[in-house]
Coordinates of C-alpha atoms in Angstrom, one line a residue:
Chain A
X1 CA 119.3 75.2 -77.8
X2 CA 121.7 76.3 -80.2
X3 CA 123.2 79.5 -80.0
X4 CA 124.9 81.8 -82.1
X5 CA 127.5 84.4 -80.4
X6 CA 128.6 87.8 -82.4
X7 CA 130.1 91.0 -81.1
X8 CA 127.8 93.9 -80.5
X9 CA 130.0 96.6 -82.3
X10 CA 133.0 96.7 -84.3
X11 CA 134.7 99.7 -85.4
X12 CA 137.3 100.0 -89.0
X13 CA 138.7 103.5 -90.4
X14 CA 137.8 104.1 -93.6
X15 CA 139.9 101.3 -96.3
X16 CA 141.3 99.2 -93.6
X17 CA 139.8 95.7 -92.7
X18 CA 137.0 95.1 -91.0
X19 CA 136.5 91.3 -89.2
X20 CA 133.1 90.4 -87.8
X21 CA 133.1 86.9 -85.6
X22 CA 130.3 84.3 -85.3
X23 CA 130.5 81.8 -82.4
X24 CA 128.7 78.7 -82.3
X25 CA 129.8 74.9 -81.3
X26 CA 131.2 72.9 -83.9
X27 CA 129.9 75.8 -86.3
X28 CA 132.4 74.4 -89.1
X29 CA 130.7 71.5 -89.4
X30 CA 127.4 73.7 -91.0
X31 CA 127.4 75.9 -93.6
X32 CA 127.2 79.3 -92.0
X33 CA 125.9 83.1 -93.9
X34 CA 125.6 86.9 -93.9
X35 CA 123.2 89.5 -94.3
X36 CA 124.0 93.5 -94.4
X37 CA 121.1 95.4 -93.1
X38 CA 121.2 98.9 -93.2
X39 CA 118.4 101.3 -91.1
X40 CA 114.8 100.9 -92.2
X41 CA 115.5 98.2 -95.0
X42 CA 115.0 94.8 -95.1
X43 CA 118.3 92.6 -94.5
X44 CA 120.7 91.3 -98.0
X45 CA 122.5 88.2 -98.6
X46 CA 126.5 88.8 -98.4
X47 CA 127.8 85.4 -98.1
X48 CA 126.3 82.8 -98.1
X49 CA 127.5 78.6 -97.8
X50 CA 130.4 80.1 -95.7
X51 CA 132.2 81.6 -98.4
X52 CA 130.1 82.6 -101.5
X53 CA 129.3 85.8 -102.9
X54 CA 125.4 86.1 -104.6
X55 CA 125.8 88.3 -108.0
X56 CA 126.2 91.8 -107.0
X57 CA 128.0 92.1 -103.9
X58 CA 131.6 93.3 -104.2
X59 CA 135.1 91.7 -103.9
X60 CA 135.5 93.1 -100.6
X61 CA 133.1 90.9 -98.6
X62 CA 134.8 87.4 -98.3
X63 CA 133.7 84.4 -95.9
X64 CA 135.4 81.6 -93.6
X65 CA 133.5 79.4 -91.5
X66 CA 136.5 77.0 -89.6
X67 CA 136.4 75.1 -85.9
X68 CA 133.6 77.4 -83.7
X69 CA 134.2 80.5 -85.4
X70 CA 132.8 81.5 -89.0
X71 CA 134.4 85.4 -89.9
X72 CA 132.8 87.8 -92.5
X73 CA 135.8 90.1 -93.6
X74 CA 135.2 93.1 -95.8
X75 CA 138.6 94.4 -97.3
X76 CA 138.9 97.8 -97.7
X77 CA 136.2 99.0 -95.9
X78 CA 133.9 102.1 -97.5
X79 CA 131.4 104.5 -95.5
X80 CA 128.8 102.4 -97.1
X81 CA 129.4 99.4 -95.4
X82 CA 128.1 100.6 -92.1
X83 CA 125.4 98.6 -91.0
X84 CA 124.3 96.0 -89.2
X85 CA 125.3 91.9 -89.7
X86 CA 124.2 89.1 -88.7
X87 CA 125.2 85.5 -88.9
X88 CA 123.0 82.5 -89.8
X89 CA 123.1 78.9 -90.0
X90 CA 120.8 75.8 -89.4
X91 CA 120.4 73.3 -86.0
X92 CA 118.0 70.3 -86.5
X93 CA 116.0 72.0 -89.4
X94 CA 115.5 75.3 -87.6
X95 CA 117.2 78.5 -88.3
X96 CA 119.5 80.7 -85.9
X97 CA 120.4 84.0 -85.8
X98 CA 123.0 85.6 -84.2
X99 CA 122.2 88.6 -82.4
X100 CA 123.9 91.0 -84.7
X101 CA 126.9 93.3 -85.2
X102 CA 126.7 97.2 -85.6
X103 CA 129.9 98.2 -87.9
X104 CA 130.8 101.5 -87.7
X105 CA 133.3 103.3 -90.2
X106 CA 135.0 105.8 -88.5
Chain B
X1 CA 113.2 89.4 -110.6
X2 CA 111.4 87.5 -107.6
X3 CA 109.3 89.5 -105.5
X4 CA 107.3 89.3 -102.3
X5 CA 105.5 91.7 -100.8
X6 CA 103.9 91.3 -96.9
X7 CA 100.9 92.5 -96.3
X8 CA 99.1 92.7 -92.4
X9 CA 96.7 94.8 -90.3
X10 CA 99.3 96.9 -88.9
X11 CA 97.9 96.9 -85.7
X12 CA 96.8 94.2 -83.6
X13 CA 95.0 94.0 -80.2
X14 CA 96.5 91.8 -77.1
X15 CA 95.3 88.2 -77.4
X16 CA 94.2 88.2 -80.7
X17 CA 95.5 86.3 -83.7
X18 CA 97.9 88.0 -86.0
X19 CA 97.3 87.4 -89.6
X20 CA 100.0 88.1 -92.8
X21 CA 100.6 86.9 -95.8
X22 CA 103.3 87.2 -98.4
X23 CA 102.7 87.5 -102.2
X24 CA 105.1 86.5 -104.5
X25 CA 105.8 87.7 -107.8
X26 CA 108.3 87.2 -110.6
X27 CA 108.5 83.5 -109.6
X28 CA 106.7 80.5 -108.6
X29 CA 105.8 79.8 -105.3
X30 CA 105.6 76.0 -106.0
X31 CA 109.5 75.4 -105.6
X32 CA 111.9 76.5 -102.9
X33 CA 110.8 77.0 -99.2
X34 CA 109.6 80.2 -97.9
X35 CA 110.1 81.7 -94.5
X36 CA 108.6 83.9 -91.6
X37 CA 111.1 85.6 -89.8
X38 CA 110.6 89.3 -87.5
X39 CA 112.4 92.1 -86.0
X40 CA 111.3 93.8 -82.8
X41 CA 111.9 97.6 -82.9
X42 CA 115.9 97.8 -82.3
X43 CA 116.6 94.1 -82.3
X44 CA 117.6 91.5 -84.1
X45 CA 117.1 89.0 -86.2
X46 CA 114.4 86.0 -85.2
X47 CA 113.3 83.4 -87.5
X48 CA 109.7 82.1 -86.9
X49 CA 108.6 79.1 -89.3
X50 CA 109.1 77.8 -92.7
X51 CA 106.8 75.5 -95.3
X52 CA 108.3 73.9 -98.3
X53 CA 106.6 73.9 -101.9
X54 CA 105.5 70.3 -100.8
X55 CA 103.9 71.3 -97.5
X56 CA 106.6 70.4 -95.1
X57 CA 106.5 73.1 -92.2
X58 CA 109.2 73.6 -89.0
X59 CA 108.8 76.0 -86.2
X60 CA 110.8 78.1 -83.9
X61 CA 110.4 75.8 -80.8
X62 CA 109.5 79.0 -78.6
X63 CA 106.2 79.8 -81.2
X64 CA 105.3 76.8 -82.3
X65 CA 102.6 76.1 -79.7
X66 CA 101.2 79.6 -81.2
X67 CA 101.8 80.0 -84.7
X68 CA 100.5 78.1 -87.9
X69 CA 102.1 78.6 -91.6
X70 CA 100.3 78.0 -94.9
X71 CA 100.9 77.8 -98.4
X72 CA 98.2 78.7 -101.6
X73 CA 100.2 77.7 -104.6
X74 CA 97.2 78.8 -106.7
X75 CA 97.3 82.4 -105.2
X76 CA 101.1 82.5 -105.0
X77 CA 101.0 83.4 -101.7
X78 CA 101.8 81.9 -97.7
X79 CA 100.4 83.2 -94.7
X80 CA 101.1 82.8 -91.2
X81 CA 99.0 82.8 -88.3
X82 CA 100.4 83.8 -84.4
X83 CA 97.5 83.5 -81.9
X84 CA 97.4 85.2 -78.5
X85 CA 99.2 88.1 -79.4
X86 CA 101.6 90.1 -76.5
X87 CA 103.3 93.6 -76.8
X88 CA 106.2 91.2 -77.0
X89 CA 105.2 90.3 -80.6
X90 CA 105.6 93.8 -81.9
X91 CA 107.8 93.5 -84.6
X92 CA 109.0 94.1 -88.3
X93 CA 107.8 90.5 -89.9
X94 CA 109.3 89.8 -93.3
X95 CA 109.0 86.7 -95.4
X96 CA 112.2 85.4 -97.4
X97 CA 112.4 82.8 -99.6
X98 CA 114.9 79.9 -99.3
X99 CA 116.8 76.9 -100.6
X100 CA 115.9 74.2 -99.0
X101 CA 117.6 73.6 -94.9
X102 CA 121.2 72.9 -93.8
X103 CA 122.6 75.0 -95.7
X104 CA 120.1 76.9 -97.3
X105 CA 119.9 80.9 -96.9
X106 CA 117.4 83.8 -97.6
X107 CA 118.0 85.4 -101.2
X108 CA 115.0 87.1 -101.3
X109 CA 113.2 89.2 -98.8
X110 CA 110.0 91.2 -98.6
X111 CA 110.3 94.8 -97.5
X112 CA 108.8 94.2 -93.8
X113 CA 105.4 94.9 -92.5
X114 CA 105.6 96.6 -88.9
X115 CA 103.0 95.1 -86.5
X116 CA 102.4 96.8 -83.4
X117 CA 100.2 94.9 -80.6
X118 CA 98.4 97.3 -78.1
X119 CA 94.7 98.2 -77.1

């Protein structure tokens, strides 16, 4: 089955850049997303068809989805971006999840 | 603004069937495709089935000899059923809606209904 591979944690000071990976075979060739999910709320669309923004969410949060990897970068990273992200994208009609990435700004 | 809104039993004995459904408001539930998808306590993410406005349904391969997804475009609402319930089935469930597969993504999401299995 298909499988979707993200980092458990990563870590970004305050205004820097924070990078979150997503591993998957040949995951270029599908359109890959992100959702932000904070503690005790339901997940939000960041990006979505690799690299689109939905009304709403800032500038900071850009997309790439190239080769295995597909990359959520946020630019300028603020306290309230901490939360959790995962990855999605679609295998023979179902839908996969990656297991998730706690960002943490220090 | 689209709206849906989960609503369960909150509490569900072992081997029973689990029953939710998912009202939507603000929109019509006779376009798009609309999703299952739960969280166990301090996990992640795990999609469970979908059904189309025209009836087409697709399951996770590890529930689908369990589950069943409906649609009732005159209430507005889906449901899902998951029979033979575990402890492993405790979970946050939420429904999302969606456009269309390959390629399509969740861009609106119910607030969660936690369902706890235990005698």
């Amino acid at each position: 089955s298909y499988e979707l591979t993200q980092p458990p944690s990563v870590s970004v000071s305050p205004g820097q850049t924070a990078k979150i990976s997503c591993s998957g075979d040949n995951l270029g060739d599908k359109y890959a997303c992100w959702y932000q999910q904070k503690p005790g709320q339901s997940p939000v669309l960041v990006i979505h068809q690799d690299s689109k923004r939905p009304s709403g969410i800032p500038e900071r949060f850009s997309g790439s989805n190239s080769g295995n990897t597909a990359t959520l970068t946020i630019s300028g990273t603020q306290g309230m971006d901490e939360a959790d992200y995962y990855c999605q994208a679609w295998d023979s009609s179902t839908v996969i999840f990656g297991g998730g990435t706690k960002l943490t700004v220090l | 603004q689209v709206q849906l809104q989960e609503s369960g039993p909150g509490l569900v004995k072992p081997s029973e069937t689990l029953s939710l459904t998912c009202t939507v408001s603000g929109g019509s539930i006779s376009s798009y495709y609309w999703s299952w998808i739960r969280q166990p306590p301090g996990k992640g993410l795990e999609w469970i089935a979908y059904i189309s406005y025209s009836g087409t349904t697709n399951y996770h391969p590890s529930l689908k000899s369990r589950v069943t997804i409906s649609l009732d475009t005159s209430k507005n609402h889906f449901s899902l059923k998951l029979r033979s319930v575990t402890a492993a089935d405790t979970a946050v469930y939420y429904c999302a809606r969606h456009r269309g597969v390959l390629g399509g993504y969740f861009d609106y999401w119910g607030q969660g209904t936690l369902i706890t299995v235990s005698s």
